[in-house]
Coordinates of C-alpha atoms and ligand atoms in Angstrom, one line a residue:
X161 CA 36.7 -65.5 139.8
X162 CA 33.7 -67.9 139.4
X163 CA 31.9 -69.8 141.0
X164 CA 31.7 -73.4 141.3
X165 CA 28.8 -74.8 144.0
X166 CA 29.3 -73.1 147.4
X167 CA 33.4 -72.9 146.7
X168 CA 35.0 -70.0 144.7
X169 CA 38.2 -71.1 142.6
X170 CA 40.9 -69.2 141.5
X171 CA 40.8 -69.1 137.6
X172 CA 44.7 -69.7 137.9
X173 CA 44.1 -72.2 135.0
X174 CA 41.2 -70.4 133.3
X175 CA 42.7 -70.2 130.0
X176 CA 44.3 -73.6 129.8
X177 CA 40.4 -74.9 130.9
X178 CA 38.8 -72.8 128.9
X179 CA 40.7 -74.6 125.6
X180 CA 40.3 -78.1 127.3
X181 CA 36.2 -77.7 127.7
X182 CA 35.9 -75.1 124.3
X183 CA 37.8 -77.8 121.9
X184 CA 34.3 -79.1 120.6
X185 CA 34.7 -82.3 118.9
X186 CA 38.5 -82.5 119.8
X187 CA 38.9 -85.6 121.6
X188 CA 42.2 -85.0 122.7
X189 CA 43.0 -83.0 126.3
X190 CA 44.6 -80.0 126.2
X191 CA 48.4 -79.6 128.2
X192 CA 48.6 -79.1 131.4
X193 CA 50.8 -78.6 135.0
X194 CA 51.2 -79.7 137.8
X195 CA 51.0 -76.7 139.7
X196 CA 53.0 -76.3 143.0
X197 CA 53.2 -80.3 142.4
X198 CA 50.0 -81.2 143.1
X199 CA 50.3 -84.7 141.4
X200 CA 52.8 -87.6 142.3
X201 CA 50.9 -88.7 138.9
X202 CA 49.0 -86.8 136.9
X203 CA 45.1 -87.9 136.3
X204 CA 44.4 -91.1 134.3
X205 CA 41.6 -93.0 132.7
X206 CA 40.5 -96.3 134.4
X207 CA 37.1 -98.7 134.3
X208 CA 37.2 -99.1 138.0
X209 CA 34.5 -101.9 139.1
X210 CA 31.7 -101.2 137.7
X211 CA 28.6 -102.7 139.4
X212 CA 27.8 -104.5 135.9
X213 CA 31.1 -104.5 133.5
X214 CA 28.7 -105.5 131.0
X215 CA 27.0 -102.1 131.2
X216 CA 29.4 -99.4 131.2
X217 CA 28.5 -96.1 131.7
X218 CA 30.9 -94.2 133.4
X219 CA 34.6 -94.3 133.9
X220 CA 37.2 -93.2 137.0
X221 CA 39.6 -90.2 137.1
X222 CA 42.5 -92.1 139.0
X223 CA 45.8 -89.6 140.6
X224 CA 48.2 -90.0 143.0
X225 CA 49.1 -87.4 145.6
X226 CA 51.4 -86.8 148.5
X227 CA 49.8 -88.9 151.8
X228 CA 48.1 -85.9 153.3
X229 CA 44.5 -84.6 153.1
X230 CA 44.1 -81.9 150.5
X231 CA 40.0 -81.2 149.8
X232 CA 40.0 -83.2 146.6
X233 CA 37.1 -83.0 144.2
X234 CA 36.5 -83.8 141.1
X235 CA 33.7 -81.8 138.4
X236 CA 33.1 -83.1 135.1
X237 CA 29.9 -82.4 132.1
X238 CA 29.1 -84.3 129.3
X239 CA 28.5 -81.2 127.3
X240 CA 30.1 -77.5 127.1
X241 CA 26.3 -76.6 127.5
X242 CA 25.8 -78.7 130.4
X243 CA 26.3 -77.4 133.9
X244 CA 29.4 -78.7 136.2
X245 CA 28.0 -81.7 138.9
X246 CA 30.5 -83.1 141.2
X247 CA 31.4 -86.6 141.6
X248 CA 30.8 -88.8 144.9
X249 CA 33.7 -88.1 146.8
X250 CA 36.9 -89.3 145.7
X251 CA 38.0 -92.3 147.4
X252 CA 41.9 -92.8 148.2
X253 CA 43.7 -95.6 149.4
X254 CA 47.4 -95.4 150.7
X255 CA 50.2 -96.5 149.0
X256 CA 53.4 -97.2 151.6
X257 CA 55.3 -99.4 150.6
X258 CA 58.9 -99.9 151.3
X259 CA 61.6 -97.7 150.0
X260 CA 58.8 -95.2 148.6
X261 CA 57.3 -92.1 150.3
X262 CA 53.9 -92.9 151.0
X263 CA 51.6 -91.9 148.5
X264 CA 47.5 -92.1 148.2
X265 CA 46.2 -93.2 144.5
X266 CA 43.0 -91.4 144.1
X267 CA 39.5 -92.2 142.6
X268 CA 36.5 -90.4 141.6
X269 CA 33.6 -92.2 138.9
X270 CA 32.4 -90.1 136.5
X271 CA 29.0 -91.5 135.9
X272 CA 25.8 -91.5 133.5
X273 CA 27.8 -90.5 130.5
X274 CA 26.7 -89.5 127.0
X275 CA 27.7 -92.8 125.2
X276 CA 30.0 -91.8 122.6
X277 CA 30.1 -88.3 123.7
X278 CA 33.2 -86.3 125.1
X279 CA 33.4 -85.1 129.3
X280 CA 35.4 -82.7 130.5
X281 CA 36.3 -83.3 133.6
X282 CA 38.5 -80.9 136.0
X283 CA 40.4 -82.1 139.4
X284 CA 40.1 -79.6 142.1
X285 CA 42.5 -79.5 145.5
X286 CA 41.0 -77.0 147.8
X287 CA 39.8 -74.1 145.9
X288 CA 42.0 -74.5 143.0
X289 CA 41.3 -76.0 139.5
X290 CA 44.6 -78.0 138.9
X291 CA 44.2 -80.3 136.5
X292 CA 41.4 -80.4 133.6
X293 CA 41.1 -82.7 130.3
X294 CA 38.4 -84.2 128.5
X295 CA 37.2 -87.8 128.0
X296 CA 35.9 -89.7 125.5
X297 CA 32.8 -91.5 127.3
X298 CA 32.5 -94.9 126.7
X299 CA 30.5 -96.3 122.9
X300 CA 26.8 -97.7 123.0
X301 CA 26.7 -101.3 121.2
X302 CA 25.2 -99.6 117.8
X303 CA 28.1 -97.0 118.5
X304 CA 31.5 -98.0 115.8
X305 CA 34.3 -98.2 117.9
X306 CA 38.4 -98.4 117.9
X307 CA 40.6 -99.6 120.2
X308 CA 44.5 -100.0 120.1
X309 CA 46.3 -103.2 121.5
X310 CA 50.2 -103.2 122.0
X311 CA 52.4 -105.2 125.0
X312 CA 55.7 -105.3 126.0
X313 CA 55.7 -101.8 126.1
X314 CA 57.1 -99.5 129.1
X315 CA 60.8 -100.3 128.3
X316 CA 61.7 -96.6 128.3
X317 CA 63.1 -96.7 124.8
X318 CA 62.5 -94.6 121.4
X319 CA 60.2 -97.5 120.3
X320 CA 58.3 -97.0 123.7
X321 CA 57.4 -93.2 122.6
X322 CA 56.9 -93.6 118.8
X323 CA 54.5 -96.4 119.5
X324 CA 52.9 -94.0 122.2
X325 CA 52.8 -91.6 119.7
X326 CA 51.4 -93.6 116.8
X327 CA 48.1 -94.6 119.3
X328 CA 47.4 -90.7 119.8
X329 CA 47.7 -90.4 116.4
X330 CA 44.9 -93.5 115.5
X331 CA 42.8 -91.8 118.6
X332 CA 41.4 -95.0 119.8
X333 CA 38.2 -95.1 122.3
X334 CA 40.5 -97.3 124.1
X335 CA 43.7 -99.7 125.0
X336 CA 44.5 -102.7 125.8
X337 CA 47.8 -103.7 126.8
X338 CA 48.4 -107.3 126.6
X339 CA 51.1 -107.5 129.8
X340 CA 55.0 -106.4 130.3
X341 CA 53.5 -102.9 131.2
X342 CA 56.8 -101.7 132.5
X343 CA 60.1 -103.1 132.8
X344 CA 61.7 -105.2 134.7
X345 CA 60.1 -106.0 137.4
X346 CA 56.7 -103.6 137.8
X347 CA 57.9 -101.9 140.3
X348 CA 56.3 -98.3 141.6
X349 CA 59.7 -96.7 140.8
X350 CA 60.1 -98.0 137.3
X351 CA 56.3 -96.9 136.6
X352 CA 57.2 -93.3 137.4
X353 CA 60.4 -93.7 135.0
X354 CA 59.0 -95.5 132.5
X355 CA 54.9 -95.4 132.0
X356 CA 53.4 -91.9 133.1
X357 CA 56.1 -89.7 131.8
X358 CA 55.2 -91.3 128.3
X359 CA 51.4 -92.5 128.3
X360 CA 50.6 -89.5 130.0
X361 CA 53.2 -86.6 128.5
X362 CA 51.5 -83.3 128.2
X363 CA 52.3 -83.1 124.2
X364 CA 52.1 -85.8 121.8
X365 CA 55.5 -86.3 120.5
X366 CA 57.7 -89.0 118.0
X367 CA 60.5 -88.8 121.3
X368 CA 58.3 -87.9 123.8
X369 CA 54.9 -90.1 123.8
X370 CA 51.4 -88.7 124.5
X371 CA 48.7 -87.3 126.4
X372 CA 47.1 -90.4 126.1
X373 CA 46.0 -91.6 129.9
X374 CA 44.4 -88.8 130.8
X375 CA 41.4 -88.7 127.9
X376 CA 41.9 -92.4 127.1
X377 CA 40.5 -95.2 128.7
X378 CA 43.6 -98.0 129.0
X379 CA 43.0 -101.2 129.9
X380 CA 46.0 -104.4 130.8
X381 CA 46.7 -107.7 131.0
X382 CA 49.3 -108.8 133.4
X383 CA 52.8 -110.1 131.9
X384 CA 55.3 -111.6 133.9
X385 CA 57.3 -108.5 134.3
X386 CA 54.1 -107.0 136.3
X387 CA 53.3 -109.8 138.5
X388 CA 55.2 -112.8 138.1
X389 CA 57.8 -112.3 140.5
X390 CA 56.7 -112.0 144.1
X391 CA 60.0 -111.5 146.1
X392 CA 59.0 -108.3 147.5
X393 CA 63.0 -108.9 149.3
X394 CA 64.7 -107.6 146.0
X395 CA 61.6 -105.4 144.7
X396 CA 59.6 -103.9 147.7
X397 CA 57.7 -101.6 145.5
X398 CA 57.0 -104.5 143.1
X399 CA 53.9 -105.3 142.3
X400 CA 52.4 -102.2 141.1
X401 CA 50.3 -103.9 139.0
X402 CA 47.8 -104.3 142.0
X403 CA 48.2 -100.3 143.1
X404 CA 47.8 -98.6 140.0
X405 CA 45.3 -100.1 137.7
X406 CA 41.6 -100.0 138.8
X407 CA 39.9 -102.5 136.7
X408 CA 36.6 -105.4 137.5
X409 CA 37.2 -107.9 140.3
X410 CA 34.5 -110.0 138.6
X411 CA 37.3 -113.1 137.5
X412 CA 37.2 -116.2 139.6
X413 CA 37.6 -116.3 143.7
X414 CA 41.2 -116.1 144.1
X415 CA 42.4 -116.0 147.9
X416 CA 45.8 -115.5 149.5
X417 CA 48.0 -118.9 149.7
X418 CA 45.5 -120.8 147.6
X419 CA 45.5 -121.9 144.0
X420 CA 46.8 -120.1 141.4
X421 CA 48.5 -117.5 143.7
X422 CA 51.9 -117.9 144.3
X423 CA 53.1 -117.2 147.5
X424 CA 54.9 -113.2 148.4
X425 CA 58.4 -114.0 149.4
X426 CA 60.7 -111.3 151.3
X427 CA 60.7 -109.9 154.8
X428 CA 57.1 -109.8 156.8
X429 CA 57.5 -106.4 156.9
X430 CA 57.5 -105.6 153.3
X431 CA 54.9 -108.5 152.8
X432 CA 52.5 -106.6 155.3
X433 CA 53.2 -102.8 153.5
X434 CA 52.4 -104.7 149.9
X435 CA 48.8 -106.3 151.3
X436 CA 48.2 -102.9 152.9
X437 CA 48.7 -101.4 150.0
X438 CA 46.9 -103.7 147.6
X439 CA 44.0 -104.3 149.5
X440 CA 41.2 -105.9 147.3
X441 CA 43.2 -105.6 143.8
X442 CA 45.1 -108.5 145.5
X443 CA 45.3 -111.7 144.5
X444 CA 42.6 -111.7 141.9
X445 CA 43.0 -108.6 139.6
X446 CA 44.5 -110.6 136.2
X447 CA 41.3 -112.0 135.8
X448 CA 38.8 -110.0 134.3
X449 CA 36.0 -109.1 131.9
X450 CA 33.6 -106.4 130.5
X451 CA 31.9 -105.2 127.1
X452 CA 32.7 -102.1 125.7
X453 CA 30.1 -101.4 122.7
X454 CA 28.9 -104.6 120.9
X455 CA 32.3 -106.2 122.0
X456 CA 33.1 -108.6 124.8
X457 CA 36.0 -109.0 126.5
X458 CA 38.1 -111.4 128.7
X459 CA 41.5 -110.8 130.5
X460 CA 43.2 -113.7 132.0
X461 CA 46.4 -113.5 134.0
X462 CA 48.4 -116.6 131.9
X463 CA 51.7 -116.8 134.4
X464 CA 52.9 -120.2 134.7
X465 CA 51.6 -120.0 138.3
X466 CA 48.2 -120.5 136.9
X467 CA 46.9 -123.7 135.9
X468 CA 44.5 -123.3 133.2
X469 CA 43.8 -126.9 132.7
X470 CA 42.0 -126.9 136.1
X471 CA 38.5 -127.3 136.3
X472 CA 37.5 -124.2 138.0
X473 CA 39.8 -122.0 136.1
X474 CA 38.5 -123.1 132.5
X475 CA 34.6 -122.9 134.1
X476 CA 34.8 -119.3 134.8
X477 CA 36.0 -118.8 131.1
X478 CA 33.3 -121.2 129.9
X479 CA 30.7 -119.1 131.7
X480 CA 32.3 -116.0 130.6
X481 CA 32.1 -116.7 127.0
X482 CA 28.8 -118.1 127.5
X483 CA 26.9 -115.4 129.0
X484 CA 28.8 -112.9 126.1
X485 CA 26.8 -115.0 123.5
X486 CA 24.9 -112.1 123.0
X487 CA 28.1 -109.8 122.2
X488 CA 29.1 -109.1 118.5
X489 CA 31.9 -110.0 119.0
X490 CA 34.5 -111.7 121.6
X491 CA 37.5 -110.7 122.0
X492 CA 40.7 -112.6 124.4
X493 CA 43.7 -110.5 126.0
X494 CA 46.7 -112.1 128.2
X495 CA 50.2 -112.3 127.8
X496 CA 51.6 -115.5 127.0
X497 CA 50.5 -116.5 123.1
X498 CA 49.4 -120.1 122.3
X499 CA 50.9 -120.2 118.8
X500 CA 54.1 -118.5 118.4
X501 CA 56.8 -119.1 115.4
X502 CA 59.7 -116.9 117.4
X503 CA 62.2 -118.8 118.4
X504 CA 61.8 -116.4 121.7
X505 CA 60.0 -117.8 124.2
X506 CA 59.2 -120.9 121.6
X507 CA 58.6 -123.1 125.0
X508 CA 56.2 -120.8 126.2
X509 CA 52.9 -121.9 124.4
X510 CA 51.0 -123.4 127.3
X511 CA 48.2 -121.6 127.3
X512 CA 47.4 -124.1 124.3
X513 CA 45.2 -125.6 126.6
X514 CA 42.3 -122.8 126.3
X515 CA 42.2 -123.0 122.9
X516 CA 39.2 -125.5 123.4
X517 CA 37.3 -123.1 125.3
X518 CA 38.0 -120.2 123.1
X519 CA 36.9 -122.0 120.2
X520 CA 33.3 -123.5 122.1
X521 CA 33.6 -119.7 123.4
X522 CA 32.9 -118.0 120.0
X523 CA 36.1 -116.1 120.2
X524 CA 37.3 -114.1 117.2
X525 CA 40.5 -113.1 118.5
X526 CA 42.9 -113.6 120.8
X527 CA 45.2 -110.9 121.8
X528 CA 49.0 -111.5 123.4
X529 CA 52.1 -110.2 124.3
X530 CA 55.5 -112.0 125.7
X531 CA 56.9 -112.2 122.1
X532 CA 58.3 -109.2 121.3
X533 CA 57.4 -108.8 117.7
X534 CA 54.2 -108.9 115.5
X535 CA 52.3 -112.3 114.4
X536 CA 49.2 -113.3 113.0
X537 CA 47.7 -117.3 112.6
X538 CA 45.3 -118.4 110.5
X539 CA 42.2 -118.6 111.8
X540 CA 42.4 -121.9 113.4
X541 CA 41.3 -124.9 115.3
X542 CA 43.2 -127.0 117.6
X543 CA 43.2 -130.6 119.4
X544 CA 45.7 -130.6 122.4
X545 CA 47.0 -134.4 122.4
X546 CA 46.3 -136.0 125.3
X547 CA 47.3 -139.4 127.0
X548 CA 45.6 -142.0 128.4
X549 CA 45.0 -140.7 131.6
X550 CA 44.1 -137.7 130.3
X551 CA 47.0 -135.5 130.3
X552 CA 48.4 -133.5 127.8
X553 CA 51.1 -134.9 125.9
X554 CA 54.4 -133.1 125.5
X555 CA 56.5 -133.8 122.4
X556 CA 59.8 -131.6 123.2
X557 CA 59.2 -128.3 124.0
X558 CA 55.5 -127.8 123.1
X559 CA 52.0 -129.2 124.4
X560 CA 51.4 -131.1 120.9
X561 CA 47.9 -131.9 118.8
X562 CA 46.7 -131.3 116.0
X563 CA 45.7 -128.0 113.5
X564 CA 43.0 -127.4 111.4
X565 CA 44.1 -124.0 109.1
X566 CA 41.7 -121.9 107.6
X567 CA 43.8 -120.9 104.6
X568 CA 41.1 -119.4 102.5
X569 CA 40.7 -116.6 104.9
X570 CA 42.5 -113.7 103.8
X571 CA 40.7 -110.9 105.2
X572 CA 40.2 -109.3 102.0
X573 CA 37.8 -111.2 99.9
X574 CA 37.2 -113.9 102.1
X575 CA 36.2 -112.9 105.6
X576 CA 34.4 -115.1 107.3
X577 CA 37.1 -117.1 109.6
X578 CA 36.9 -120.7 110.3
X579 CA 38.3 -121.0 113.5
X580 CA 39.9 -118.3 116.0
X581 CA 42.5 -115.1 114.9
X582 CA 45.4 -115.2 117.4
X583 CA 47.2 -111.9 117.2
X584 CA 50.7 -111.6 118.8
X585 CA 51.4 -107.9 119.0
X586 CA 54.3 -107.4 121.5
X587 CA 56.1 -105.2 119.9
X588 CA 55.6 -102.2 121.9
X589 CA 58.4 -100.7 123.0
X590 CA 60.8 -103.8 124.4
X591 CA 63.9 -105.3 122.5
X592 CA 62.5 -106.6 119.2
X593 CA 62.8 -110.5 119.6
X594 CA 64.0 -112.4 116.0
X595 CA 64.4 -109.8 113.2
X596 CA 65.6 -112.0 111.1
X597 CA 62.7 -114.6 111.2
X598 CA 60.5 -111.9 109.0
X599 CA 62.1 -112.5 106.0
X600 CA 62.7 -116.3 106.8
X601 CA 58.5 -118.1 106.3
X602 CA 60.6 -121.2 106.6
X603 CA 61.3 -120.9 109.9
X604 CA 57.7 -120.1 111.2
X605 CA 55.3 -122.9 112.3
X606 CA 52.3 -123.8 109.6
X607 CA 49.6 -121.6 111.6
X608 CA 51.5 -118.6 111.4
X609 CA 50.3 -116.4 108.0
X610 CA 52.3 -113.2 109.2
X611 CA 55.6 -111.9 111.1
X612 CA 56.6 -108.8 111.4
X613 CA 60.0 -108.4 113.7
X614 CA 62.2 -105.7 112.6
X615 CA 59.9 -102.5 113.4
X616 CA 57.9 -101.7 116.8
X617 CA 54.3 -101.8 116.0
X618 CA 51.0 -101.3 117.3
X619 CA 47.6 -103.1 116.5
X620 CA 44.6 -100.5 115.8
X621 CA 41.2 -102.6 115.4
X622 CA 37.8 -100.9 114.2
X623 CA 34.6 -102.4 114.9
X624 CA 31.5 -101.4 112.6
X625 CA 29.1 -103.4 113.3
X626 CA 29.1 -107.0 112.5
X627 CA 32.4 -105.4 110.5
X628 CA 36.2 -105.6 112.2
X629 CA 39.0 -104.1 110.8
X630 CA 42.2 -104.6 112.0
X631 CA 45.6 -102.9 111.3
X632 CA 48.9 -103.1 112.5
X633 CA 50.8 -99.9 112.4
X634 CA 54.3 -99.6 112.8
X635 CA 56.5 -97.1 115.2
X636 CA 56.8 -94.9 112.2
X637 CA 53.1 -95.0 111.0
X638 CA 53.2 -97.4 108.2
X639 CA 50.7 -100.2 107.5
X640 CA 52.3 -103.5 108.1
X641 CA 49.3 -105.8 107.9
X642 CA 45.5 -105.8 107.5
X643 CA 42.5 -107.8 107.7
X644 CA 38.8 -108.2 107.5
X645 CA 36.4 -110.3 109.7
X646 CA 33.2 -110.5 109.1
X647 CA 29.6 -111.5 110.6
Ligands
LIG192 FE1 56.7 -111.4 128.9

């Protein structure tokens, strides 16, 4: 027995806890249960709403549990020589949504961390220790970070897990997902088949996946597969996007039937459960930013609903970027690329129209999804062709203009970029889109310098500094591309 505050707990778990908090400068969590099922979904990593997102220092422990009240706490220490302090409360809001049990999603902040440092953190339901893992506490901006950035990902396929298993291996401070969490149509159920059984496995495994969400911070983008389809008729648990992932609400004012949102379909009913359910994740929770170490970073929701060429949607980037002047280094995430040389999704570049404000933005790189395969531009400038009045012309398929190419950047030797890095690294785990383009440079547009199609992959970036490296790694751990920037 020992003690914890005024509450003894059983020491069920004592030898699984005592290898989670004793691993030293192990950043990965031990295995665990789920005893007696405690969990609908095991503890995850999230960056919850932090009063300043450009001041991190603390993350949530997010679960999901059966809809009853259970005595939840949560007890975490930045150090093995530091005592156990218990977190505010953990808050819970109800998931009931149609065709699903009812189900609470936890949260509990674990805050004032040790920048850089590892947390062990233990979940407690009544007087029993049933979950415990350690996390790696968020980098200070003189700290050298990595983070991992993959999309199109929670297909349930070998490519899914190997990938999974190739970002436990790099051990990044954190991920980005760049949208298409989980397929086809975000949906609670297809969550539970497809994204925690893998991202959160309790053994890292090629066929398996990882115990990655649990010690990891993971951050996402929305794709059209999360959010793009609002008929909550054919998907009442649709939508999860807005339950499950705990993330700033500092993007612009969004509001139900305005702008930008497009309207839930289906029965009232289900309608009423999804809002319920949502509560203030809904509609404005693809928009986003926060720094993590000397970085800065902006998350846009880039579904065709959204009109990016509309004044008040391109001044809340313009400010963003602005106001991140002072970061090392800026970095973009959404879904849908601006410059793609798949024939997939070719008529899909819309989101041309920010390259503007990336550019006046100081952006280094932008980070997407959609296309499921690997692509890297020159750095690059661009002029969207406009009309008279004003409007952007449309040769064909594509928002035209014009290209300036930095082609002396190679990332090797010459590192200093001309223009903006967009990265296309949607190879994650879905159907691979145009194998055959990679060995076919004829058929990709001028700004494209790399393809990579035949292989899943995964893109592992390091940040030293004014110093980033970036890497893509493919499903079986092989380097398929590499560059330099620097400052
Ligand atoms: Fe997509």
């Amino acid at each position: 027995m020992m003690n914890v505050g005024s509450s003894t707990i059983r020491c069920t778990f004592l030898v699984l806890l005592t290898a989670a908090v004793g691993c030293g400068s192990s950043s990965h969590s031990q295995a665990e249960t789920n005893p007696a099922g405690a969990f609908v979904v095991k503890p995850y990593i999230q960056l919850g709403d932090p009063a300043d997102p450009r001041k991190i220092d603390g993350l949530d422990v997010v679960w999901h549990a059966a809809d009853v009240d259970a005595g939840w706490k949560v007890e975490y220490r930045a150090a093995d020589d530091q005592p156990w302090r218990s977190t505010d409360a953990p808050r819970s809001q109800r998931i009931a949504v149609v065709g699903q049990p009812p189900h609470r999603v936890y949260r509990a902040g674990l805050r004032d961390l040790t920048p850089g440092g590892v947390c062990s953190y233990r979940v407690i339901r009544g007087d029993e220790v049933v979950f415990s893992s350690t996390v790696k506490s968020p980098k200070a901006k003189e700290q050298p970070h990595r983070f991992v950035v993959f999309g199109d990902c929670g297909a349930g396929t070998p490519g899914e897990k190997a990938v999974a298993y190739q970002v436990h291996s790099a051990n990044p401070d954190y991920v980005m997902i760049t949208g298409d969490i989980v397929y086809s149509r975000g949906r609670v159920s297809e969550y539970r088949d497809k994204f925690w059984p893998v991202y959160n496995a309790d053994e890292a495994s090629r066929d398996v996946g990882a115990p990655l969400l649990r010690s990891t911070l993971f951050l996402a983008a929305a794709g059209n597969h999360d959010i793009a389809d609002r008929d909550l008729g054919k998907n009442p648990d649709g939508l999860a996007f807005f339950f499950y992932w705990d993330q700033p609400r500092n993007g612009p004012a969004l509001r139900d039937g305005g702008p930008h949102v497009p309207p839930l379909r289906g029965p009232e009913e289900n309608q009423k459960a999804f809002r319920e359910s949502a509560g203030d994740a809904y509609p404005g929770a693809g928009n986003f930013s926060f720094d993590y170490g000397n970085a800065h970073w902006t998350v846009l929701d880039t579904n065709a609903y959204v009109n990016w060429t509309a004044r008040e949607m391109r001044a809340w980037v313009e400010r963003d970027l602005a106001a991140a002047r002072d970061a090392d280094w800026r970095f973009v995430s959404f879904h849908q690329p601006p410059f793609n040389s798949s024939k997939a999704h070719f008529a899909d570049q819309l989101t041309r129209v920010l390259a503007d404000v990336f550019e006046a933005g100081k952006v280094d790189v932008v980070f997407s999804g959609h296309v499921h395969n690997y692509q890297r531009t020159y750095p690059l400038r661009f002029t969207l062709a406009v009309d008279a009045a004003g409007r952007a012309v449309k040769p064909g398929e594509l928002l035209g203009g014009s290209f300036v190419l930095d082609r002396a950047f190679d990332g090797r030797t010459m590192t200093r970029p001309q223009g903006v890095i967009y990265l296309v690294t949607g190879a994650g785990g879905a159907t691979l889109y145009d194998p055959s383009q990679q060995d076919d440079p004829d058929s990709w547009q001028e700004f494209t310098c790399k393809f990579v199609s035949k292989i899943h992959s995964l893109t592992v970036a390091d940040v030293q500094g004014k110093t980033l490296t970036v890497r893509q790694i493919s499903a079986d751990g092989n380097e398929l591309d590499k560059f330099s920037v620097t400052k």
